[in-house]
mmCIF file with all atom_site columns, C-alpha atoms in Angstrom:
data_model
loop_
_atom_site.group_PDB
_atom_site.id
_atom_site.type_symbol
_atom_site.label_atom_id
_atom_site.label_alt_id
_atom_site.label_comp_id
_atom_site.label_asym_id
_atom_site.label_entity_id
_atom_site.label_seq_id
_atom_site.pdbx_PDB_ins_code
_atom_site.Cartn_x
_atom_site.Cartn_y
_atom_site.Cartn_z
_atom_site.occupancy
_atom_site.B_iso_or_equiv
_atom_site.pdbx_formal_charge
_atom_site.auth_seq_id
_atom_site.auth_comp_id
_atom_site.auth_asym_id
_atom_site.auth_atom_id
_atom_site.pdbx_PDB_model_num
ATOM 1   C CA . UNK A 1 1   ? 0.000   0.000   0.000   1.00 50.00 ? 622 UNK A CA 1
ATOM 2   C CA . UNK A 1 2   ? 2.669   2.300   0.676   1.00 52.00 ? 623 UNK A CA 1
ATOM 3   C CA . UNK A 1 3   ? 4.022   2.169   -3.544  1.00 53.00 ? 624 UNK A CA 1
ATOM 4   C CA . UNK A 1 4   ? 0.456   2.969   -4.564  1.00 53.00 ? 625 UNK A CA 1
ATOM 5   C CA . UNK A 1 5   ? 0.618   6.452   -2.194  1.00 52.00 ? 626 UNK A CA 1
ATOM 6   C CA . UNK A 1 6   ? 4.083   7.141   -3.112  1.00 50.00 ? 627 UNK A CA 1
ATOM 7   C CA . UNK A 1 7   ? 2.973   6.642   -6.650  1.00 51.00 ? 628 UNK A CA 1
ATOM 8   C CA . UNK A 1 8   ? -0.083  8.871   -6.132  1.00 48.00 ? 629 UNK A CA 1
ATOM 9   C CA . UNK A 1 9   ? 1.804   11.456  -4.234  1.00 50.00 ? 630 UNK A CA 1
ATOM 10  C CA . UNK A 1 10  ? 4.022   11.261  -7.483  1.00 50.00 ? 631 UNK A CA 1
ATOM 11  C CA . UNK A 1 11  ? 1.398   11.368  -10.054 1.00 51.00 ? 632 UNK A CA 1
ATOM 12  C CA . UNK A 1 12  ? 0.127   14.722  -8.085  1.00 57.00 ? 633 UNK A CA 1
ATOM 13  C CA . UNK A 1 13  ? 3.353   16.297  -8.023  1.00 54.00 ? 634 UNK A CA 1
ATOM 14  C CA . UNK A 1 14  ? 3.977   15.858  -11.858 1.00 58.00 ? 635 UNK A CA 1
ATOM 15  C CA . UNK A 1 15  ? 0.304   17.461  -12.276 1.00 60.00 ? 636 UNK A CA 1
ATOM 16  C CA . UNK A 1 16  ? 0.942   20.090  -10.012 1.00 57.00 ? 637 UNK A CA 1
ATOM 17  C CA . UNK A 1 17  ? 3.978   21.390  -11.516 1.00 61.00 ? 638 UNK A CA 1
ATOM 18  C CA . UNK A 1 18  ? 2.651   21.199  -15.209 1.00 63.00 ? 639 UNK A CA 1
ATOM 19  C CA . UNK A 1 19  ? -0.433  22.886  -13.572 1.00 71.00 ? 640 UNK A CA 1
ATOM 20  C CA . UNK A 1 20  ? 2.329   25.726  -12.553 1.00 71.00 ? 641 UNK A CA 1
ATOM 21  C CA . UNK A 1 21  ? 3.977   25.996  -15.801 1.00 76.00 ? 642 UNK A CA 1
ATOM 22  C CA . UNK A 1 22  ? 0.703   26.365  -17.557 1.00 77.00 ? 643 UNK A CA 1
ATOM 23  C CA . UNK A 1 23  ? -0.434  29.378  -15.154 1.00 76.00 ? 644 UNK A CA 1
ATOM 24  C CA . UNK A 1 24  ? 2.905   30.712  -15.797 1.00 78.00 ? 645 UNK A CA 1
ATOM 25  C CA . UNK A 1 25  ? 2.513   30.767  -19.246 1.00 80.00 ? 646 UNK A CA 1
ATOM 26  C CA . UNK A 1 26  ? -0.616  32.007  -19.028 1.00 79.00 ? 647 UNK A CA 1
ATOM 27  C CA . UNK A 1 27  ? 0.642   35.075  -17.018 1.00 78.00 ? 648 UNK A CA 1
ATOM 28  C CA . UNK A 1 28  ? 2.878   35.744  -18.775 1.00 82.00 ? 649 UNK A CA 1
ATOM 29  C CA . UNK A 1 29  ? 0.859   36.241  -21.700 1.00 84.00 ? 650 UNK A CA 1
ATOM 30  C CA . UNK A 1 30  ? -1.588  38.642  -20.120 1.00 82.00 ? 651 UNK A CA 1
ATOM 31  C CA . UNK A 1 31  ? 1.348   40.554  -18.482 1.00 81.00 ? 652 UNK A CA 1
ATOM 32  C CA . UNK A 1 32  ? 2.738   41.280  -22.171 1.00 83.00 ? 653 UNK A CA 1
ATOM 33  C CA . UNK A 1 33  ? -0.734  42.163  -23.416 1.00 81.00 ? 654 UNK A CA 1
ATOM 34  C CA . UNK A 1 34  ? -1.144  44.843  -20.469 1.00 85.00 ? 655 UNK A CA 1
ATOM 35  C CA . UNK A 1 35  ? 2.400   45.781  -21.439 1.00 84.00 ? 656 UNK A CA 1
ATOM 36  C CA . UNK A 1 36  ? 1.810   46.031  -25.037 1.00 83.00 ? 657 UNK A CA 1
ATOM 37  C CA . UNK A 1 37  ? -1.175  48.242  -24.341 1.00 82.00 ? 658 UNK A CA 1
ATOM 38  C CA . UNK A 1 38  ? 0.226   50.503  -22.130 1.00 80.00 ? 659 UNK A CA 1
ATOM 39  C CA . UNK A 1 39  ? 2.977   50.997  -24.241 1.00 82.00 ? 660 UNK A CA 1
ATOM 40  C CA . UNK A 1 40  ? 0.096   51.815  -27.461 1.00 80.00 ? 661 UNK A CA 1
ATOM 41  C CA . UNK A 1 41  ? -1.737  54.294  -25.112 1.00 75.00 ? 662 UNK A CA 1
ATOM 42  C CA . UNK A 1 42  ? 1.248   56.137  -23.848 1.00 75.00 ? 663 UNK A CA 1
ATOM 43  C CA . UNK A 1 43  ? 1.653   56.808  -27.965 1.00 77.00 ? 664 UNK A CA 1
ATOM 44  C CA . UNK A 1 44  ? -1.307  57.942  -28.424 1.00 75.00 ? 665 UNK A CA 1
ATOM 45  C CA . UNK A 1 45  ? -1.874  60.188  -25.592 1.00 74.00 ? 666 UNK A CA 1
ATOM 46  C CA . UNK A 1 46  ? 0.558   63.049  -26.152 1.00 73.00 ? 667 UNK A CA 1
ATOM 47  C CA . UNK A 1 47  ? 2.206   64.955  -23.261 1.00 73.00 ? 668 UNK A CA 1
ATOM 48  C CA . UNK A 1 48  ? 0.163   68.566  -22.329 1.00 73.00 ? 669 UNK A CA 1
ATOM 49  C CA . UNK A 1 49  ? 1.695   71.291  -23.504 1.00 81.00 ? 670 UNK A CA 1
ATOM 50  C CA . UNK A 1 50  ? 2.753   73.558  -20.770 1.00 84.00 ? 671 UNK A CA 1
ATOM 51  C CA . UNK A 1 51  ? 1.848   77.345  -20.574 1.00 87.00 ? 672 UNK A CA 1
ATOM 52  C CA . UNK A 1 52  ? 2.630   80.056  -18.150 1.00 88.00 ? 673 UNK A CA 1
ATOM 53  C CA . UNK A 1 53  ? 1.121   83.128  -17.188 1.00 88.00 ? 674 UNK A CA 1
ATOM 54  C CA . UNK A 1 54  ? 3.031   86.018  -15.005 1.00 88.00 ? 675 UNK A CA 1
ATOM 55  C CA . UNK A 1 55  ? -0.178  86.509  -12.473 1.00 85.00 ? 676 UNK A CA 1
ATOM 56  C CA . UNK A 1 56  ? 2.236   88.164  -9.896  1.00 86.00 ? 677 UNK A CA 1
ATOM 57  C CA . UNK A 1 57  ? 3.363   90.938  -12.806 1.00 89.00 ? 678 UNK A CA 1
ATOM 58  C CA . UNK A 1 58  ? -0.570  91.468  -14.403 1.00 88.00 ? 679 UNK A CA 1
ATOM 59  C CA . UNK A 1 59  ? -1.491  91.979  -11.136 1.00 87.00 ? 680 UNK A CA 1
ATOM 60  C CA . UNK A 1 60  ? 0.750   94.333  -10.024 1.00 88.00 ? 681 UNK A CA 1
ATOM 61  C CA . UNK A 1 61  ? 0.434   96.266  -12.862 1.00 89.00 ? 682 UNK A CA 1
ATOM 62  C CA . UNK A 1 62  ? -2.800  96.569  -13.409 1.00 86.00 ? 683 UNK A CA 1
ATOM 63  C CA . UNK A 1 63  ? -3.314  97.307  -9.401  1.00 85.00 ? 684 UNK A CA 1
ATOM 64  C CA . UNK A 1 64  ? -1.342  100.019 -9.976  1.00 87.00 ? 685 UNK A CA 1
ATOM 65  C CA . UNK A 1 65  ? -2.860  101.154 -13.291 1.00 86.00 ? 686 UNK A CA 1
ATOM 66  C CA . UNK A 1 66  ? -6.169  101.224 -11.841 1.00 85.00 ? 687 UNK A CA 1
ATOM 67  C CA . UNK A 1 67  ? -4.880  103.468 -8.640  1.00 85.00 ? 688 UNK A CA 1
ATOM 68  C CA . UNK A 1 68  ? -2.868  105.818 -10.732 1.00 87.00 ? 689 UNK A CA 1
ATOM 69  C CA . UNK A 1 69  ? -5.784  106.797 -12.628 1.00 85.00 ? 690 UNK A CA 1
ATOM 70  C CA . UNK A 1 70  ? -7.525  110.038 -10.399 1.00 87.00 ? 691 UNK A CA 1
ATOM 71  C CA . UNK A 1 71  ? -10.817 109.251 -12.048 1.00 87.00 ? 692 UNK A CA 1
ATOM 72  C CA . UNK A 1 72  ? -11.299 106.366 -10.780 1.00 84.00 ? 693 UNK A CA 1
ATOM 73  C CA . UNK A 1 73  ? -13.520 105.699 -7.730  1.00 87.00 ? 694 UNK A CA 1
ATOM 74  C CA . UNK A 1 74  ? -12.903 102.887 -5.225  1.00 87.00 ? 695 UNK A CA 1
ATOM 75  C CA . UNK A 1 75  ? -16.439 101.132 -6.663  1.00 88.00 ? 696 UNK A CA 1
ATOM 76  C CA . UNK A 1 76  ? -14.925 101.596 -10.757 1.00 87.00 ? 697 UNK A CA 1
ATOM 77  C CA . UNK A 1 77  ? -11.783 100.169 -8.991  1.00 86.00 ? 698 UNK A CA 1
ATOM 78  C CA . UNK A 1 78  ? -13.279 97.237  -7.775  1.00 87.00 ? 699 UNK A CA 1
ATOM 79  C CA . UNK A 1 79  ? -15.551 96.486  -11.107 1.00 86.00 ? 700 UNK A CA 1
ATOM 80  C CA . UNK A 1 80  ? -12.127 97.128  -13.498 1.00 85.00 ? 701 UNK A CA 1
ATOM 81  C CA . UNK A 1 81  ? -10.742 94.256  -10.988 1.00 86.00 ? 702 UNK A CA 1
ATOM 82  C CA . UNK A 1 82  ? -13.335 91.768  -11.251 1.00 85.00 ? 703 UNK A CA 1
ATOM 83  C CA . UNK A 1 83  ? -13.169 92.598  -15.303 1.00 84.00 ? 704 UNK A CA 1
ATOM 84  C CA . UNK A 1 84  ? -9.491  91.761  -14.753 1.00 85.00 ? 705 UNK A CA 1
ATOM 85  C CA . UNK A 1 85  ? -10.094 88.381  -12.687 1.00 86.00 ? 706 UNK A CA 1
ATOM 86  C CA . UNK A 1 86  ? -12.986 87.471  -14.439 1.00 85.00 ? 707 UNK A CA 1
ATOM 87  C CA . UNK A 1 87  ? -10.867 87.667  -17.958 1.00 85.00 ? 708 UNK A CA 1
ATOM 88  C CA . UNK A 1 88  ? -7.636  86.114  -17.200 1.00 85.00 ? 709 UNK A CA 1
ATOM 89  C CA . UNK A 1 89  ? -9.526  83.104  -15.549 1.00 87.00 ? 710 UNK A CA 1
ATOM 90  C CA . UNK A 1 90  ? -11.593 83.209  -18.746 1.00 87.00 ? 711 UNK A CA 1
ATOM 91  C CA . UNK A 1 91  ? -8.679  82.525  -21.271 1.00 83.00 ? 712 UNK A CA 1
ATOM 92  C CA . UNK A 1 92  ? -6.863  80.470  -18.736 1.00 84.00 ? 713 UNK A CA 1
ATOM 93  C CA . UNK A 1 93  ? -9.520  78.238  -18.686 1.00 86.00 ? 714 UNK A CA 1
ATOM 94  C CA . UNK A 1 94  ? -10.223 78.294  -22.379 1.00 84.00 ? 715 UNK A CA 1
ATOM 95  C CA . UNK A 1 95  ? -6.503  77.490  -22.700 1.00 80.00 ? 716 UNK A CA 1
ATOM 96  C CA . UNK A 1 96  ? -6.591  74.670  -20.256 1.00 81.00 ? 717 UNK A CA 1
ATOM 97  C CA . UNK A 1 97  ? -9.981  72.872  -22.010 1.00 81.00 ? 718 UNK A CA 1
ATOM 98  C CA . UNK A 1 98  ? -10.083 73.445  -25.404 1.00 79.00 ? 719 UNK A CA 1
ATOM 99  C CA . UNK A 1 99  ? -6.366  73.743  -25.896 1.00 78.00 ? 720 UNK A CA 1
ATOM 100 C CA . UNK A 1 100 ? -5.330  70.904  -24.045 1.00 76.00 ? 721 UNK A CA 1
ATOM 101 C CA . UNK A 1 101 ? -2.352  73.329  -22.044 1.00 82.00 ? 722 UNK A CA 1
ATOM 102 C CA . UNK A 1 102 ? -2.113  72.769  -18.585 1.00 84.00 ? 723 UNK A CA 1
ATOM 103 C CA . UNK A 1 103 ? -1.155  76.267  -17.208 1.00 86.00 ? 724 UNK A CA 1
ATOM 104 C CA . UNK A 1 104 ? 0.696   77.587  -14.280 1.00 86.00 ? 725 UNK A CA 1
ATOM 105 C CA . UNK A 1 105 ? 1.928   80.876  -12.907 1.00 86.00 ? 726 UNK A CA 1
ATOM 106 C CA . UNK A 1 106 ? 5.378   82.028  -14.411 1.00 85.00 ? 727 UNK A CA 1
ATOM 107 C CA . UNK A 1 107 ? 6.460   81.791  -11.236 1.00 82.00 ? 728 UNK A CA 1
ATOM 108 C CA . UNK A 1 108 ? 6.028   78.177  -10.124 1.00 83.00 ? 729 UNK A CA 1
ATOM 109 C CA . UNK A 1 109 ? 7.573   76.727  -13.649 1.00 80.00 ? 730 UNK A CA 1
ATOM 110 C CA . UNK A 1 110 ? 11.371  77.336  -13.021 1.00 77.00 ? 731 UNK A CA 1
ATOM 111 C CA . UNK A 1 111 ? 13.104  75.352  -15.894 1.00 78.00 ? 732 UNK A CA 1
ATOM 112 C CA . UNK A 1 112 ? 11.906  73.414  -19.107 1.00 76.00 ? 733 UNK A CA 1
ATOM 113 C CA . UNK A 1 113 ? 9.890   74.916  -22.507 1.00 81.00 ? 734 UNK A CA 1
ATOM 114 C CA . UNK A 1 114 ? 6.846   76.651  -21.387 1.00 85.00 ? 735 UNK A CA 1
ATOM 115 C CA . UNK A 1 115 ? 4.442   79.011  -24.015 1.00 87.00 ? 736 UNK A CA 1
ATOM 116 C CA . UNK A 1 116 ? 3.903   82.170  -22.054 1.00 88.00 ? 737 UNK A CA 1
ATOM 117 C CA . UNK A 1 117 ? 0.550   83.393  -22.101 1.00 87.00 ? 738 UNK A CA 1
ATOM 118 C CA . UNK A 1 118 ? 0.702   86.570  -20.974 1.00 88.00 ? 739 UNK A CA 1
ATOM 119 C CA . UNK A 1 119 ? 0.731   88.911  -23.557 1.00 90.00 ? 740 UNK A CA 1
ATOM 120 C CA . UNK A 1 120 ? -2.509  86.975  -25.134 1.00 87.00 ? 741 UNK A CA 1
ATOM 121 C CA . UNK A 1 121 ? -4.112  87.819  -21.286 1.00 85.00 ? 742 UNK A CA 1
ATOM 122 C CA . UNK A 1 122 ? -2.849  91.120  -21.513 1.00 87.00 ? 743 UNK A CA 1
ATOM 123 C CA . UNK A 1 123 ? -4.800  92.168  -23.986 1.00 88.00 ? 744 UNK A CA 1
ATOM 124 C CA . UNK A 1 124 ? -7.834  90.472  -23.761 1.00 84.00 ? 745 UNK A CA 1
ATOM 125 C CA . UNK A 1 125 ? -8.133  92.175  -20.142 1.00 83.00 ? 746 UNK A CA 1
ATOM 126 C CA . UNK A 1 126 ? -7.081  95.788  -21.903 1.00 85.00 ? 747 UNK A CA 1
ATOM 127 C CA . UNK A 1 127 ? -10.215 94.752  -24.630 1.00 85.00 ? 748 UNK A CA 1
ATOM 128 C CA . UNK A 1 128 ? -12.117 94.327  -21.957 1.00 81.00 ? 749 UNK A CA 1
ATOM 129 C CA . UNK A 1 129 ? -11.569 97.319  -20.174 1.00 81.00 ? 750 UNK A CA 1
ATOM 130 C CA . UNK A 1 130 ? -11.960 99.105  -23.224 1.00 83.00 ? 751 UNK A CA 1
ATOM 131 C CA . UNK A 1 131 ? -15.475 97.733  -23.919 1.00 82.00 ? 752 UNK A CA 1
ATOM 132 C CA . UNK A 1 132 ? -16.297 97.359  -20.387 1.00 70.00 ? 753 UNK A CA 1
ATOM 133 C CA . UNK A 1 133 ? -17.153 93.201  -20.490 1.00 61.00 ? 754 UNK A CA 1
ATOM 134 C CA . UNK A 1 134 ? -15.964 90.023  -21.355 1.00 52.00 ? 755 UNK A CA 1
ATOM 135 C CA . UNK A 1 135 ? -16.143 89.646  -25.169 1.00 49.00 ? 756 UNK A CA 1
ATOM 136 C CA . UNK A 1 136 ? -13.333 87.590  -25.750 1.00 45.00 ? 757 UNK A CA 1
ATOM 137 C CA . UNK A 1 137 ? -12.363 88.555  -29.519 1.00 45.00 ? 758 UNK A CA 1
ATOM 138 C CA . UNK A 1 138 ? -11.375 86.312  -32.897 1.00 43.00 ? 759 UNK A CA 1
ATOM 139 C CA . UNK A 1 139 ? -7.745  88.090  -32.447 1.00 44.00 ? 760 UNK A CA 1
ATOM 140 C CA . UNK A 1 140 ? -7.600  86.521  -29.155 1.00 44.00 ? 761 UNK A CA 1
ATOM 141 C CA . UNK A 1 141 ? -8.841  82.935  -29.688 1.00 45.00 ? 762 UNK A CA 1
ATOM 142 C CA . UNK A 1 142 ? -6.399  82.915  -32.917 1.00 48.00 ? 763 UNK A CA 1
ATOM 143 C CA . UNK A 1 143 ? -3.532  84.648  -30.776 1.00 44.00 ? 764 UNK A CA 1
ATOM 144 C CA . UNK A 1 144 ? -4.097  81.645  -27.850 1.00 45.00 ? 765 UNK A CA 1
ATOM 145 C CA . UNK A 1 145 ? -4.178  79.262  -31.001 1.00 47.00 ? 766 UNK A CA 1
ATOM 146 C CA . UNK A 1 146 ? -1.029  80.358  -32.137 1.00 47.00 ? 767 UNK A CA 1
ATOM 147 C CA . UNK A 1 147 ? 0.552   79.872  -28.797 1.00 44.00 ? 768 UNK A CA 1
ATOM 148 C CA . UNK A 1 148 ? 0.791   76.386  -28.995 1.00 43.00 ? 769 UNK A CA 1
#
């Protein structure tokens, strides 16, 4: 009785190791299919392009702009600013969804290639002040779309 169970014991060995290779194998294959299609959507999704805007500079200078002028009352002060806000978030987020650019302040990029925004900002805020609202302009849009 004792060759029978060692001969079993055998016989389940043998099948357990084949069963091993085979879910080797089997891994194996799925791990270079996951591979493989990493690797295609890593090519196919291209890298954002990066943009900067100097916030710290617009809004210094346009803070002081707006006190300079003696015409101005603390209420036209405060409308000019929100026009100001309300315009560079306008074309930063236009730039960040339909463009694709994922933008940051000048100030927190400190090496690499970066497409500055800021003069496009700068004068869709001084067309806005101009006109008094938010009418972002065809010589904008085509200005951001030449940025990239």
């Amino acid at each position: 009785m004792t060759e029978h169970t060692s001969k079993r014991q055998r016989l389940s060995w043998q099948t357990l190791r084949a069963y091993k290779t085979e879910v080797a194998v089997f891994l194996l294959i799925v791990n270079l299919f996951a591979i493989g299609g990493l690797l295609w959507k890593i090519k196919q999704n291209k890298p954002p392009v990066i943009a900067t805007v100097a916030v710290g500079q617009l809004s210094r200078m346009y803070g002081q702009q707006f006190a300079a002028d003696p015409t101005n009352t603390p209420e036209m002060i405060k409308l000019k600013t929100g026009l100001f806000m309300a315009t560079t978030e306008k074309l930063i987020s236009q730039a960040a969804h339909d463009k694709g650019m994922v933008v940051f302040a000048r100030e927190c990029v400190l090496t690499g290639d970066t497409v500055d925004l800021t003069p496009q900002i700068t004068a869709a805020v001084d067309q806005a002040l101009k006109t008094g609202g938010l009418q972002l302009g065809e010589g904008t849009h085509d200005a951001l779309a030449a940025a990239r």
